[in-house]
Amino acid sequence: MSNPFLSPSPLPFELPPFAEIREEHYLPAFEAGMAEQLAEVAAISGISGTGSPEPPTFENTIEALERSGAVLSRVSLAFSNKTASDTTPGLQALDAEISPRLAEHSDAINLDQALFARIDALYQQRAELRLDPESEHLLQRYHDRFVRAGARLGEAERDRLRQINAELASLGTAFEQNVFADTRAAALVLDSAEELAGLPELAVAAAAENGRALGRDGKYVLSLQSYSNQPELASLDDPAVRRRLLAASLGRGAGSNPDLIRRMVVLRAERAALLGFANHAEYVVADQTAGSTEAVETMLTGLVRPAVANARREAEALAAEAGVERIEAADWKYWSEKVRKARYDVDASVMRPYLELESVIRNGAFFAAEQVYGLSFTERTDLVGHHPDSRVFEVKDADGSPVGLFIGDWFARESKRGGAWMNEVVLQSHLLGTLPVVVNNLNIVKPPAGEPALLSWDEVTTLFHEFGHALHGLLSDVRYPLASGTQVAQDFVEYPSQVNEMWADWPLVLANYAKHHVTGEPMPAELVTRMKQAESFGEGFRTVEYLAATLLDWAWHTVPAGTDPGDVEAFETAALERYGIAMPEIPVRYRSGYFAHIFAGGWYAAGYYGYIWSEVLDADTVEWFKENGKSIRESGEIFRRELLAVGGSKDAMAAFAGFRGRGPEIEPLLVRRGLTG
Ligand SMILES: [Zn+2]
């Protein structure tokens, strides 16, 4: 009975041996992995071992740290992918148990005084070390990381930090599990197909299938997406059903999560104060490309007025179309579709037959990566992913050399959390001799057996977006695992993925994949033109819904230490009012109760602004691809070399300037989002 995590996987590209991994393997592997890494760190810092420690060198300290924790890295990467994508009650229990222990483990390393003394000594001598730029940047990142984790604090403060981090880890896991349970419990159960009038036939069939799968035979069940404004709101004809659906969506987490939210906000503020910052946002942004809270606030607050004005113009058009004084939240998407149809003659359901999943993947996302970066994709049916629905593809470079593995898992299921995301299960690193293995997860409703999966335009865009993250991971070409692929500043990480969205409607690519799933006819050109025009109507809604979530995140994380934020709902209302973004007819993209980006784990806490921050770079880059006079293959090669390949191995803005020839400009974003008026 050997544990598959204890040794490197024998499979190609060190793909985790999913077929052999059992639930009972995780905990012993976590424990063995933490023990192994602590022993390695003790040896590095000279506490254990024989004789006196060697003086610190880059190799015996920084590089040795990069090599440490191999078992823990294998099990952690596989586990986080599995719990997000295909969880079980057993895995959820283990997650709750292990997350505070992992936080404690990180602190044991980050707050190790002997270890920090060595890192600091190297950092002080960095000018004399004659390191190559990649190694020098890594040393800088290590030093920053330890200082930001509290390595310079006194003993009592370090103890308090350990407590805070362990409690925050537990709270984040509990929050995520509440959202998971509430999202399932809030699925809308309908008695008759009539109540679903307006939905496409296949969606009605899928709702019936969903009912059967959930043990509600004869019922129609609409499972919820992670965000507030459910896609079915656009087509359900019955206003009462629309109201029920939106209420179910907005109510998630309202009962289970408020106490957790308040506690997390208080603890994050306390931790920021311990580390010398005014609030959590200031602590977070100091390590981001934005650099200061003022820079973030200036940008966000500058966008509010034009975005709200834009949305108000849309609201008026919707009210006129609906023949009402004022449009209500549950009716917005429905009437928005009607206006799009009237003004641009675009019907979302007319597009679906041309957007068949398999074609979008192979003739769209893969094809674009071939045209732009010279990559090719071959399905490896001999290799097994983390779930029967996940599929493994081998990726090769233009010269046939191996790039890595891509695992696609596009369908929704009860055991998967909401949303769409990318995971790395093996990190690319020349130091470790590893090539990347990356995963994309989406939540496309699985069609009844034998039926094609026909996507909405939004789903197509999401698929290209996540594939952009995958390419960032796959094309990584760095020495150190810490700098691999998507391990860049959080307000930079959405940039390459947003750039990849451009290929979804690039004429060459679109013509290659958007073909009728029965007749094979290309999507009519005028449908594409009208669809693009129609996209601009709706930017007001999209920008306000997003900015409201961003400013809500910002409000929670600018609460000063020692302040109780009070009632969650009242805080939310007051925050949106204060920033001038409150529009009752446009619910915030995520209400606090299910805002997993910022409260589950906290990766996006005070960082949700990163989407629009990154979009400035994205829009500017799209301009570059369109106007630089080079072929997309030539431009792709430059973008790959200067930006995707370098991951987190150099300063992000220097990497941007490396191919753009200057810093980013905001104008293209304002034009795209209709915010120039
Ligand atoms: Zn993303």
XYZ file of C-alpha atoms and ligand atoms in Angstrom, residues 420 465-466 469 493-494 497 604 611, ligand 1:
10
model
C -14.444 28.947 -14.077
C -10.266 33.389 -21.014
C -9.432 30.307 -18.954
C -4.465 31.295 -18.086
C -2.609 37.618 -13.522
C -5.874 38.357 -15.371
C -6.168 35.508 -19.877
C -8.571 38.262 -4.298
C -9.625 42.441 -13.304
Zn -9.220 34.721 -14.973
